[in-house]
Tab-separated table of C-alpha atoms and ligand atoms in Angstrom:
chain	number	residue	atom	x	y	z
Y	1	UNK	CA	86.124	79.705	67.075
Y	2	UNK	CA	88.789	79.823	69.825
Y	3	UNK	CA	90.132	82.721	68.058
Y	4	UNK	CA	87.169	84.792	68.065
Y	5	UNK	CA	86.033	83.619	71.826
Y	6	UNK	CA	89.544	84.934	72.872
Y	7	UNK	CA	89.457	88.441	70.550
Y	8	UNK	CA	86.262	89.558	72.300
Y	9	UNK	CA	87.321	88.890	75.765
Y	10	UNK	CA	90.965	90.461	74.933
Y	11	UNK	CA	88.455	93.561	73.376
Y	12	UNK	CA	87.158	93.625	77.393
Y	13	UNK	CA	90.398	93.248	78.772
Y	14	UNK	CA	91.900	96.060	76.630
Y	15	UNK	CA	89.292	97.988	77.015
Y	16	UNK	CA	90.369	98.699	81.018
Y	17	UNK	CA	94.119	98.334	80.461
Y	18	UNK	CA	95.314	99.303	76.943
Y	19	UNK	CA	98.803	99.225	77.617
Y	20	UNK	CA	98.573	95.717	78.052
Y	21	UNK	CA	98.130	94.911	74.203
Y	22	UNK	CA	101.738	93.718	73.415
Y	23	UNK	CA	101.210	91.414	76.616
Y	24	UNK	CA	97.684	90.183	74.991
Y	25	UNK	CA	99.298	89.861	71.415
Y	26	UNK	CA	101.893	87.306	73.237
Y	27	UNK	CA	99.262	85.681	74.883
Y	28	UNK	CA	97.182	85.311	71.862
Y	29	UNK	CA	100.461	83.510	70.187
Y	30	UNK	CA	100.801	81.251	73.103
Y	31	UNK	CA	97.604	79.749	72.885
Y	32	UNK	CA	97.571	79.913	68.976
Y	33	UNK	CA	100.802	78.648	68.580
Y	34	UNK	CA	101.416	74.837	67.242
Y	35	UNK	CA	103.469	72.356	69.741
Y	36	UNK	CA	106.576	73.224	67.713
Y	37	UNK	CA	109.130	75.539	69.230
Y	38	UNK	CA	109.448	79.103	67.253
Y	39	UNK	CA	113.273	79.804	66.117
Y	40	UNK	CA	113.661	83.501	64.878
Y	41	UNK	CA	116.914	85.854	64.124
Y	42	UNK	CA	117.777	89.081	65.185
Y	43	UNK	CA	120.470	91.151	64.229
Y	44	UNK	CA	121.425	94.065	61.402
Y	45	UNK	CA	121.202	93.133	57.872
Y	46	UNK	CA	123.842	91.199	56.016
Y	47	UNK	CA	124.950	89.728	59.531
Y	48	UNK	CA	124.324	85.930	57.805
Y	49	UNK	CA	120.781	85.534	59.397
Y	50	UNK	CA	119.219	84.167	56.725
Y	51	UNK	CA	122.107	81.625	55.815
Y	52	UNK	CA	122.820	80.788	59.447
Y	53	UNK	CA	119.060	79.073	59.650
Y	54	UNK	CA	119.158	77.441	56.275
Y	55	UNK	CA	122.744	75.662	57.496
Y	56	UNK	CA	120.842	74.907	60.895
Y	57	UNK	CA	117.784	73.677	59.031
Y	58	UNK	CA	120.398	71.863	56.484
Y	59	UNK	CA	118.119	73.623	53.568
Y	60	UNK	CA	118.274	76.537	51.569
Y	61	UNK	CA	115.121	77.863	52.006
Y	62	UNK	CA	115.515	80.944	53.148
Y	63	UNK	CA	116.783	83.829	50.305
Y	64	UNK	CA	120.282	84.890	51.034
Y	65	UNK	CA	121.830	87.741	49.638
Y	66	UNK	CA	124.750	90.702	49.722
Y	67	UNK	CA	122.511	93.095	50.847
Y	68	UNK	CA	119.606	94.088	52.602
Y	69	UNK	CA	117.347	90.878	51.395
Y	70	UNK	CA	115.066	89.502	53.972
Y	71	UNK	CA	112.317	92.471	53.781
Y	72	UNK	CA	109.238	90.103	55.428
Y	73	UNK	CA	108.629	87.481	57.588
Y	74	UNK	CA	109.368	84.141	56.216
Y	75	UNK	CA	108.236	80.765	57.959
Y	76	UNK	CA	109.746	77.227	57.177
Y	77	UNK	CA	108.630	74.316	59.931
Y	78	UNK	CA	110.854	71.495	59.614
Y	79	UNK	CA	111.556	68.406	61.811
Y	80	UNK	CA	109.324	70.039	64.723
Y	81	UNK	CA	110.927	73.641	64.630
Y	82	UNK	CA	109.140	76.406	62.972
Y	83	UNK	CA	111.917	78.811	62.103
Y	84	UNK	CA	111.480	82.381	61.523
Y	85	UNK	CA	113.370	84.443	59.106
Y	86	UNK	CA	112.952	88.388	60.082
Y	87	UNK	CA	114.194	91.239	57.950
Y	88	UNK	CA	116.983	92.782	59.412
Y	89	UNK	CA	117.008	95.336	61.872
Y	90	UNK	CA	118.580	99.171	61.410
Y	91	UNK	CA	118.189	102.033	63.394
Y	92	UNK	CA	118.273	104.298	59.727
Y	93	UNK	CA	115.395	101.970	58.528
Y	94	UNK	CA	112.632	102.638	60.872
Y	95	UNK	CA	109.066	101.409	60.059
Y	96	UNK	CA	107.878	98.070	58.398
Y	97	UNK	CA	110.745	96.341	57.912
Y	98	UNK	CA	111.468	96.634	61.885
Y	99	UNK	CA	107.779	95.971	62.823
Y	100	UNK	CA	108.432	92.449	61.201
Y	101	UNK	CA	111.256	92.143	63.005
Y	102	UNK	CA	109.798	92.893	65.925
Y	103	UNK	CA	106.853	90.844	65.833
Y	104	UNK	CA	109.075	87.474	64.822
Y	105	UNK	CA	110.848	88.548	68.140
Y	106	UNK	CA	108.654	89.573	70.479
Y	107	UNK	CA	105.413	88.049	69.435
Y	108	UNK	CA	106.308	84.779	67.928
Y	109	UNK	CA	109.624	83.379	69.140
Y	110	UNK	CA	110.205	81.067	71.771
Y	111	UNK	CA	113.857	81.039	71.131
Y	112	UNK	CA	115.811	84.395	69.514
Y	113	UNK	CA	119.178	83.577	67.754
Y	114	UNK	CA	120.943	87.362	68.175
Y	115	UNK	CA	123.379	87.415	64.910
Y	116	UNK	CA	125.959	89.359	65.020
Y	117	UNK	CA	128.877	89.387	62.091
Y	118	UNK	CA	132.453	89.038	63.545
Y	119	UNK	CA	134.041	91.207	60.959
Y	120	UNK	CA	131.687	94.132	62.426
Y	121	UNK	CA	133.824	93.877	66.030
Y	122	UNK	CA	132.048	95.160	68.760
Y	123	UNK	CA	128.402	95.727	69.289
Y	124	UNK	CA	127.318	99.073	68.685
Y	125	UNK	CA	125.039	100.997	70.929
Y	126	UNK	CA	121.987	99.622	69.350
Y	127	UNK	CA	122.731	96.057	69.122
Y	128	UNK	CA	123.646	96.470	73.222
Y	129	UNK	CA	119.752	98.094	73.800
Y	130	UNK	CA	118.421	95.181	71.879
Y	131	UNK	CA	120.158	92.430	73.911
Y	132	UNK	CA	119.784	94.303	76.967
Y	133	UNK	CA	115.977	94.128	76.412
Y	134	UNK	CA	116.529	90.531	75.719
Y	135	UNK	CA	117.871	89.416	78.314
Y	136	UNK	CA	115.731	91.344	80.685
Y	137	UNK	CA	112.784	89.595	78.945
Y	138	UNK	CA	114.705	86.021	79.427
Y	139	UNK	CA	114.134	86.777	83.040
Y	140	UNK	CA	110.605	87.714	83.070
Y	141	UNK	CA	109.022	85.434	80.482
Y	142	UNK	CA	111.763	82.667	80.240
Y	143	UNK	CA	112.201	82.826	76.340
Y	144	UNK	CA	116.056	82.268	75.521
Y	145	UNK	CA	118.259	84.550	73.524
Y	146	UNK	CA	121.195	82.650	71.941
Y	147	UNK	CA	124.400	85.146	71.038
Y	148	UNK	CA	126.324	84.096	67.585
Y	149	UNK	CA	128.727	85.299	66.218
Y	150	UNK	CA	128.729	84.614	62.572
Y	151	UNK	CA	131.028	84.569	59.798
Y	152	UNK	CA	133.772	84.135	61.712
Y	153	UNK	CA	135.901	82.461	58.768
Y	154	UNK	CA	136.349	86.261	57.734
Y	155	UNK	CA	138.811	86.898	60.203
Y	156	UNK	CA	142.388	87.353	58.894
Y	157	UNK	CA	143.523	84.447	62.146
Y	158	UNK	CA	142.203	82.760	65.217
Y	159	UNK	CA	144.015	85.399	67.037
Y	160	UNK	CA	142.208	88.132	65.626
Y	161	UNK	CA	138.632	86.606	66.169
Y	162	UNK	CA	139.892	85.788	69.421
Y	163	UNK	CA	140.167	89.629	70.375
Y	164	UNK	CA	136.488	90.842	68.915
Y	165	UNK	CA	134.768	87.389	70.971
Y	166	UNK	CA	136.325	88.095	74.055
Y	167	UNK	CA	135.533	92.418	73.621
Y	168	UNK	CA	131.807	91.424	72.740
Y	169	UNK	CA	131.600	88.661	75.613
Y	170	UNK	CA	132.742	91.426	77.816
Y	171	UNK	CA	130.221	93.468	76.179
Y	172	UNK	CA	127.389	91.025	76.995
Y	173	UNK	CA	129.179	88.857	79.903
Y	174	UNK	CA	125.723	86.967	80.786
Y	175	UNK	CA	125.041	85.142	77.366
Y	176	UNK	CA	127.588	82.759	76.108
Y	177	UNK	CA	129.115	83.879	72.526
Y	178	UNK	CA	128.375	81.124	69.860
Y	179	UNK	CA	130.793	81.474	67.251
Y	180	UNK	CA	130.076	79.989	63.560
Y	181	UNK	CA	130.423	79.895	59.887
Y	182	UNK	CA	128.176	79.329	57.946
Y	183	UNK	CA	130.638	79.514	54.810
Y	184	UNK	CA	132.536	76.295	56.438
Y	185	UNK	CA	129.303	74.219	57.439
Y	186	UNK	CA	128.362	74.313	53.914
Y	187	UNK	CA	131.946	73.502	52.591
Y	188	UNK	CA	132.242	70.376	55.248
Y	189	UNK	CA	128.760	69.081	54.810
Y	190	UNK	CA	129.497	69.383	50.992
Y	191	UNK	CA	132.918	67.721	51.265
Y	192	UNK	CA	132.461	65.520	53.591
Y	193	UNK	CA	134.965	67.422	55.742
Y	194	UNK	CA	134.012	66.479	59.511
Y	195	UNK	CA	136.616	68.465	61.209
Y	196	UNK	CA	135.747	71.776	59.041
Y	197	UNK	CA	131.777	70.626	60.215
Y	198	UNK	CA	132.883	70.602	63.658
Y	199	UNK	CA	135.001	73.858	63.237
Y	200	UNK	CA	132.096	75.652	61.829
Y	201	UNK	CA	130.350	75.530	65.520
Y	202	UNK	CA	127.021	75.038	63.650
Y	203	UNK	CA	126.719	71.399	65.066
Y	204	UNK	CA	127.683	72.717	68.641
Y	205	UNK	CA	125.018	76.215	68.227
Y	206	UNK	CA	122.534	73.130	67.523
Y	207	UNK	CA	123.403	71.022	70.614
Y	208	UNK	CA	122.674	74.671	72.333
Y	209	UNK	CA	119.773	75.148	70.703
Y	210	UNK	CA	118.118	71.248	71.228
Y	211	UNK	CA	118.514	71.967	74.999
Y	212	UNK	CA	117.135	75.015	75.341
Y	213	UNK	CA	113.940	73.963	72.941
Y	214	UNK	CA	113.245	71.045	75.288
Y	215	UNK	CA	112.651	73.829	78.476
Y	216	UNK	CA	110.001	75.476	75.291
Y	217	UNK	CA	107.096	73.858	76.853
Y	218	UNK	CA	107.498	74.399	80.594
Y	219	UNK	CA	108.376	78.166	79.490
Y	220	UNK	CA	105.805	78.815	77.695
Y	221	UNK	CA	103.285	77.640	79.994
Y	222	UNK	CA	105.190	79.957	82.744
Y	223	UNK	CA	105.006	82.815	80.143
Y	224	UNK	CA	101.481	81.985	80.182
Y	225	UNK	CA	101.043	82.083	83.875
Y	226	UNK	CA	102.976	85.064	84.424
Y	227	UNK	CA	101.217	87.485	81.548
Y	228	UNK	CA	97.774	86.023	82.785
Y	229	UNK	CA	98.769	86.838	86.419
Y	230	UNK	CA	100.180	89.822	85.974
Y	231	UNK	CA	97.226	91.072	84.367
Y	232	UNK	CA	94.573	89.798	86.547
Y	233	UNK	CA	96.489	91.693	89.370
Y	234	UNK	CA	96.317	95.031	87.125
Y	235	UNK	CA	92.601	94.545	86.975
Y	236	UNK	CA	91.806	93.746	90.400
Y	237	UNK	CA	93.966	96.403	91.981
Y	238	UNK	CA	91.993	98.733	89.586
Y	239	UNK	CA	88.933	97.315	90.174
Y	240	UNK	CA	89.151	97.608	93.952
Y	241	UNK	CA	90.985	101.097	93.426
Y	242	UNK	CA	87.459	101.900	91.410
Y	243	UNK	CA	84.830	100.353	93.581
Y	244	UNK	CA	86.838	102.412	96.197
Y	245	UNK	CA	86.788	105.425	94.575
Y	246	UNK	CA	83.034	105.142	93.853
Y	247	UNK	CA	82.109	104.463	97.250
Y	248	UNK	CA	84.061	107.601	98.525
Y	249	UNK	CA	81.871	109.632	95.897
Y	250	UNK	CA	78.668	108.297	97.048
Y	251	UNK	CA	79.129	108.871	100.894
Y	252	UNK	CA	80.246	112.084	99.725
Y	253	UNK	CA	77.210	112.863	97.415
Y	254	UNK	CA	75.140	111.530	100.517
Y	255	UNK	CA	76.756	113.419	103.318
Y	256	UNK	CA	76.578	116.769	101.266
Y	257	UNK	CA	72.472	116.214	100.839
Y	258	UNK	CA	72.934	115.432	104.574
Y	259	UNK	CA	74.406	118.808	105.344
Y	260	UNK	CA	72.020	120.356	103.408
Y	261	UNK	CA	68.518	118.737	104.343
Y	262	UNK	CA	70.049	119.722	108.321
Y	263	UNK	CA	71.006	122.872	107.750
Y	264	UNK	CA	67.923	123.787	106.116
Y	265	UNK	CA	65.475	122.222	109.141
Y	266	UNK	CA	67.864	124.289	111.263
Y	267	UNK	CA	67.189	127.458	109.615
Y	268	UNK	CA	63.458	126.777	109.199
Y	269	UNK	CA	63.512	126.541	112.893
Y	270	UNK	CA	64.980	129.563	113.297
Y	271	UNK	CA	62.797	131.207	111.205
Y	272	UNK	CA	59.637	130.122	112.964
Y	273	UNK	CA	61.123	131.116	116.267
Y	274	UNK	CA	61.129	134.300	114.599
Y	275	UNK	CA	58.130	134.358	113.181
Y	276	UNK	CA	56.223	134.016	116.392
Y	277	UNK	CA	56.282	137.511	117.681
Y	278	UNK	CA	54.743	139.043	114.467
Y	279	UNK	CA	52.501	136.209	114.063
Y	280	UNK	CA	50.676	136.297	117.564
Y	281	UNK	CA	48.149	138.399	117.261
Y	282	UNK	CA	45.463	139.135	120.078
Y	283	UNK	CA	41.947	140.290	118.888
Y	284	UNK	CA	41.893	141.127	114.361
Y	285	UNK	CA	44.535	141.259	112.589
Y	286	UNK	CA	44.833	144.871	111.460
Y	287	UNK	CA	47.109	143.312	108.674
Y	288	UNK	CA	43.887	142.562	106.550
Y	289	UNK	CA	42.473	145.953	107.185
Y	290	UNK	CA	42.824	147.545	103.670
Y	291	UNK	CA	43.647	151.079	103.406
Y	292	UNK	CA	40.852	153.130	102.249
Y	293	UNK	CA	41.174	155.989	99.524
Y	294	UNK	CA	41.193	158.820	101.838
Y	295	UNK	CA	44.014	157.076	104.208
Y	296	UNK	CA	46.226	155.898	100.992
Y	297	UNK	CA	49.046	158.198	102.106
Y	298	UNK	CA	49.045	157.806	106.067
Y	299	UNK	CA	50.340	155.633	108.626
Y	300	UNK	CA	47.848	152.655	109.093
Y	301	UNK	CA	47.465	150.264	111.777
Y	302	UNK	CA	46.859	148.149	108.655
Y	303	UNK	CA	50.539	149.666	107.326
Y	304	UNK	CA	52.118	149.323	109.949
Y	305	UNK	CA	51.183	145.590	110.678
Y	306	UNK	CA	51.692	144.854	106.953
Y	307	UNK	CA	55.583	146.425	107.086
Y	308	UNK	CA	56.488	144.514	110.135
Y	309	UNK	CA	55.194	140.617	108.395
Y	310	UNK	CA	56.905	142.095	105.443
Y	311	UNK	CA	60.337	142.730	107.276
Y	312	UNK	CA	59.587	139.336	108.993
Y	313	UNK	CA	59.475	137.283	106.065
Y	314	UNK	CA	62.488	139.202	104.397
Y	315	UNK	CA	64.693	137.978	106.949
Y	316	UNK	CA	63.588	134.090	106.629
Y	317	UNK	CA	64.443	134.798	102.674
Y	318	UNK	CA	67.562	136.055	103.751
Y	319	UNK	CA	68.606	133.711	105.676
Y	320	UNK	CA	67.027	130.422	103.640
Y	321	UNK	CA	69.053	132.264	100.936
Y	322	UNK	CA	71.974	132.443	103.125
Y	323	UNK	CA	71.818	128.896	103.104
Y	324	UNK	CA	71.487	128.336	99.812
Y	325	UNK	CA	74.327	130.196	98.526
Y	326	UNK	CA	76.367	128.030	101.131
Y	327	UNK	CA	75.165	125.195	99.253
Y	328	UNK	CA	76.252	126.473	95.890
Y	329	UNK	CA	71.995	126.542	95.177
Y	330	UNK	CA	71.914	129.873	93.583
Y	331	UNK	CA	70.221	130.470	90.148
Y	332	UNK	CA	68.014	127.922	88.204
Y	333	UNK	CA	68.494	124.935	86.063
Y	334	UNK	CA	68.852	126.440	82.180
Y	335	UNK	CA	66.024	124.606	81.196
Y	336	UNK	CA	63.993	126.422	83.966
Y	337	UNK	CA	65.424	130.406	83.440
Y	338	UNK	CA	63.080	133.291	81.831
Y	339	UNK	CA	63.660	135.780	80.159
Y	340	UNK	CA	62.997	138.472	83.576
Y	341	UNK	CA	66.923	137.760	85.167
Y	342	UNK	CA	65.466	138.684	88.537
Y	343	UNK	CA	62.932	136.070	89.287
Y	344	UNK	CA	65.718	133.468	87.788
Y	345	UNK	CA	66.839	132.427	91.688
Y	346	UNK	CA	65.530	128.832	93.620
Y	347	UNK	CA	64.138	131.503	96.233
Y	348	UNK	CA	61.752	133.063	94.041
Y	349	UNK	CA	60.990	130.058	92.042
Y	350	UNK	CA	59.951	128.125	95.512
Y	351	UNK	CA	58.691	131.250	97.296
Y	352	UNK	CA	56.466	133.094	94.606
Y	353	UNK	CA	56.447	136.639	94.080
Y	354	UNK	CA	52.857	137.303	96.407
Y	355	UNK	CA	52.813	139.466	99.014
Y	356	UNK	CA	52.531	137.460	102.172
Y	357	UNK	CA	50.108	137.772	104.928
Y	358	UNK	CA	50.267	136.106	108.424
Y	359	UNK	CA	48.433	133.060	107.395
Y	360	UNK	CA	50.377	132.798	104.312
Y	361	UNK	CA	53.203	132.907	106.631
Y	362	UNK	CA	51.977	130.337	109.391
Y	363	UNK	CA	50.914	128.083	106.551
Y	364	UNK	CA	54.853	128.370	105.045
Y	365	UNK	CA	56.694	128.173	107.895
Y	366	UNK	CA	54.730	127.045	110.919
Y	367	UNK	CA	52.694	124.186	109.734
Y	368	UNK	CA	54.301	120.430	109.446
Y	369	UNK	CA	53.488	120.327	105.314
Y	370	UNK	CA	54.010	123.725	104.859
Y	371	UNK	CA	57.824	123.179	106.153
Y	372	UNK	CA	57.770	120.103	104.193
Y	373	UNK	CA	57.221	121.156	101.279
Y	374	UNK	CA	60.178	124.191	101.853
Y	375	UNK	CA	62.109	120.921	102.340
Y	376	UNK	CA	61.338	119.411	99.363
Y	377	UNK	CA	61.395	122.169	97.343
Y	378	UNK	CA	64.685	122.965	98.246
Y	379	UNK	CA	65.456	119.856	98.305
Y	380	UNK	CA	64.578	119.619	94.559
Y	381	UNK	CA	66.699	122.365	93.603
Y	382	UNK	CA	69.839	121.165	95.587
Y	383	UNK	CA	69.661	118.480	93.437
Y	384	UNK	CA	69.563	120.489	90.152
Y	385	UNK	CA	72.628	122.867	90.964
Y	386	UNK	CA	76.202	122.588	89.042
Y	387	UNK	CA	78.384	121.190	91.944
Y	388	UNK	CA	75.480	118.636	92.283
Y	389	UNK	CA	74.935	117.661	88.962
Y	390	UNK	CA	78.445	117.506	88.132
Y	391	UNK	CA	78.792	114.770	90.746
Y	392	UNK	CA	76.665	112.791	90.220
Y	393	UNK	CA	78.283	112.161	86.478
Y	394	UNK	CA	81.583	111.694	88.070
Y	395	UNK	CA	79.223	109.425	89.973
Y	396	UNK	CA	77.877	107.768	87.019
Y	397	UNK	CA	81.205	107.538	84.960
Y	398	UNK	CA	82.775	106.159	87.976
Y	399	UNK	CA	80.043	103.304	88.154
Y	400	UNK	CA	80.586	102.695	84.332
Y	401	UNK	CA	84.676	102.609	84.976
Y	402	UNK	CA	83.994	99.937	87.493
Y	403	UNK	CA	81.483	97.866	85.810
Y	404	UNK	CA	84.300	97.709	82.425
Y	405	UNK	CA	86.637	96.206	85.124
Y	406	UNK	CA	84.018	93.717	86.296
Y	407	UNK	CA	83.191	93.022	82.735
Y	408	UNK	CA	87.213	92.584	81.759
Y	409	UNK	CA	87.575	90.135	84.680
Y	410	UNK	CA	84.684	88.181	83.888
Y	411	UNK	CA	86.309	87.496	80.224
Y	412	UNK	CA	89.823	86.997	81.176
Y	413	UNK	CA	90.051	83.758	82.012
Y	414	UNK	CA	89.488	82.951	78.039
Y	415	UNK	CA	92.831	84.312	77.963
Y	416	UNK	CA	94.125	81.520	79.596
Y	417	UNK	CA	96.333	79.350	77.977
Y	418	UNK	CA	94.927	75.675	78.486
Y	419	UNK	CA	97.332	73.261	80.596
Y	420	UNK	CA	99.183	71.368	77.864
Y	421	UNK	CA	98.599	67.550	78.155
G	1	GTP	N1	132.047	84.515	54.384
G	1	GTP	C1	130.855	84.320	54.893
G	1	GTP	N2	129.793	84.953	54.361
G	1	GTP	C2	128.593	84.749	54.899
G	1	GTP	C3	128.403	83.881	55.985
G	1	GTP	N3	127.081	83.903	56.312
G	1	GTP	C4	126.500	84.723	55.424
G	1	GTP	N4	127.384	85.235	54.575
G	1	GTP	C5	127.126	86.126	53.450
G	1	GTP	O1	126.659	87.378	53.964
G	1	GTP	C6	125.682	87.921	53.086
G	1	GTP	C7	124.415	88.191	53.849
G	1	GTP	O2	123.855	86.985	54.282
G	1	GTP	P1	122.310	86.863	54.608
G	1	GTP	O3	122.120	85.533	55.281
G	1	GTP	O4	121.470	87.175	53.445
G	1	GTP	O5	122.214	88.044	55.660
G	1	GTP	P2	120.932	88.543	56.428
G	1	GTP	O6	121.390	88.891	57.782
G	1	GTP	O7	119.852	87.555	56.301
G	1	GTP	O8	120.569	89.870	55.680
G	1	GTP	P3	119.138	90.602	55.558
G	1	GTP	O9	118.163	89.547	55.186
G	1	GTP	O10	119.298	91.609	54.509
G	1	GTP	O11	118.867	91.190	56.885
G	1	GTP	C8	125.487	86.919	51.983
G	1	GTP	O12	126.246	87.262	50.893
G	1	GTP	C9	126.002	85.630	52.580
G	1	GTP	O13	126.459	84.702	51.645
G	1	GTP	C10	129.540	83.230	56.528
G	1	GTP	O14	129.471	82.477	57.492
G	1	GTP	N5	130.722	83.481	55.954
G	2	MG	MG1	117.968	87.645	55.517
């Protein structure tokens, strides 16, 4: 029940930041994890992990063998330590084997025991990476990493084992070298030999260990804290990064329909100033006078008058159109185009294809609905063209990108891990 309440808010929480899924997975652990501290190895294989936990655990459970043997995770909990046996890690052996690895140490462990076998001498480049990483995550998230050096009784003399602890402690000068055998635990416990025991530094690795499992509880809960925190930050940074970034689009979507409503009164202006001359007539309007047959190829009053409202009117087109093209309004909405490619434009599709006479014209561009209807036409069309669709699905995505983060904040707190009594 827990389980599920916390895989659909992590489903939220991932949805906004992805990369945050190892960080989730360790979460997850935390607050699924039982009170007992998690023990795991790392190390290359046939370094003694598996043997070095059965000795600690004073049980051979754990299958030991002379060569690459541990190939899956294997759990044991005894006396209130849940000890993890990983596969061994190898840089030629990429893939499964190394994802168990890697999720006993990174998603399970509270405590990593790095093996390393003494007859091996210094760490190699990969083994350095590793405990690099380690330690680096020791300082974030508080979870120990415990250096040992194991079969150590394989060394010709003291002297000699002497020479590879001190090169690797110079390798790694910030975690303290734990040298053991297991070889020699298992012959003292066996024969009752307490100062081969004692010389086996098993009994003084688990007087290390003990103390750094009692600090398991206070770091886990500041593991806790610090993943939680970390990733509420990442959210609300992007969430006010997004609300910011959709506000900026809006003002912008408004101020453009701003520009455009103003500059299209402006030019409507304009155009009736214009108008005026050609539309003040004084006694009939010759305009109306048709031509009859016998005058069909001469110069009319009734021509003449005709020409000049036609002239008129081309130059409010023009310069409506003018404004248009500014405005990126230029041919129709697909949905709206014919088949004729010349009556395709917002200017024809608002305007009509009539010839105009001066009432026609006063009625357009002189009278208050007349001009608002221009408005709204043009208006309408704005609206429809590329630039402005386009925006207003950045718009809309933008919206959706900020309502995920709203949504992934909302469930986040069931990733909390609850206060241990
Ligand atoms: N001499 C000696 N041999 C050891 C010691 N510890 C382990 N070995 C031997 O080293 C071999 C490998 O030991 P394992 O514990 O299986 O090694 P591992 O690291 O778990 O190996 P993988 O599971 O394959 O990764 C076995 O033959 C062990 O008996 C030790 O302290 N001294
Ligand atoms: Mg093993």
């Amino acid at each position: 029940m827990a389980a599920e309440k916390f895989d659909l808010a992590a489903r939220d929480v991932l949805a906004v930041v992805p990369a945050r899924a190892p960080d989730v997975a360790r979460l997850r652990a935390l607050l699924h994890q039982g009170a007992q501290p998690t023990v795991t190895v790392m190390g290359k294989y046939n370094h003694g992990k598996s043997r070095l936990l059965n000795e600690l655990m004073g049980r051979d459970v754990f299958a030991v063998a002379d060569r690459r043997e541990t190939i899956a995770l294997a759990e044991h909990v005894r006396k209130e330590v849940r000890w993890l046996d990983a596969p061994g890690l190898d840089a030629d052996v990429a893939g499964e084997d190394d994802g168990h690895a890697y999720r006993a140490a990174w998603l399970e462990s509270d405590i990593r025991l790095f093996v390393h076998a003494a007859k091996e001498g210094e760490l190699d480049a990969a083994e350095r990476g590793l405990l690099q990483a380690l330690r680096a995550d020791q300082e974030r998230t508080r979870r120990r990493t415990l250096l040992v050096l194991t079969q150590v009784d394989q060394m010709a003399d003291d002297a000699h084992l002497d020479r590879v602890a001190q090169a690797i402690q110079a390798q790694v000068p910030q975690l303290p070298l734990h040298p053991v055998s297991s070889t020699r635990h298992r012959q003292g416990a066996e024969g009752g030999k307490k100062l081969l025991l004692e010389k086996s530094g098993i009994p003084a690795l688990q007087a290390a260990l003990r103390s750094v499992m009692d600090q398991v509880p206070q770091a886990r809960r500041h593991e806790s804290g610090l993943l939680f925190d970390e990733i509420h930050e990442e959210l609300r940074r992007l969430q006010a990064d997004r609300a910011q970034n959709l506000q900026e689009l809006q003002s912008l979507q408004l101020r453009q329909r701003q520009d455009f409503d103003q500059g299209l009164a402006d030019v409507l202006e304009m155009v009736q100033a214009d108008l005026q001359p050609v539309l003040e007539v004084s006694g009939s309007d010759e305009a109306l006078v048709p031509d009859s047959f016998e005058h069909m190829f001469k110069l009319t009053a009734g021509k003449q008058e005709r020409a000049r409202i036609q002239i008129a009117y081309s130059r409010a087109c023009i310069a409506i159109n003018a404004h248009l093209v500014k405005h990126g309004v230029v041919g129709l909405p697909v949905v709206q185009q014919t088949s004729v490619r010349s009556l395709d434009t917002v200017m024809v599709a608002v305007m009509g294809v009539s010839v105009k006479y001066r009432d026609d014209l006063r009625r357009l561009f002189c009278e208050p609905e007349g001009r608002g209807r221009l408005r709204q036409d043009f208006a309408h069309y704005f609206e429809l063209s590329e630039d402005r669709v386009a925006l207003q699905q950045w718009i809309g995505a933008s919206a959706a990108g900020l309502a995920d983060t709203d949504t992934a904040l909302a469930a986040l707190p069931a990733l909390r891990m609850r206060e241990a009594a």
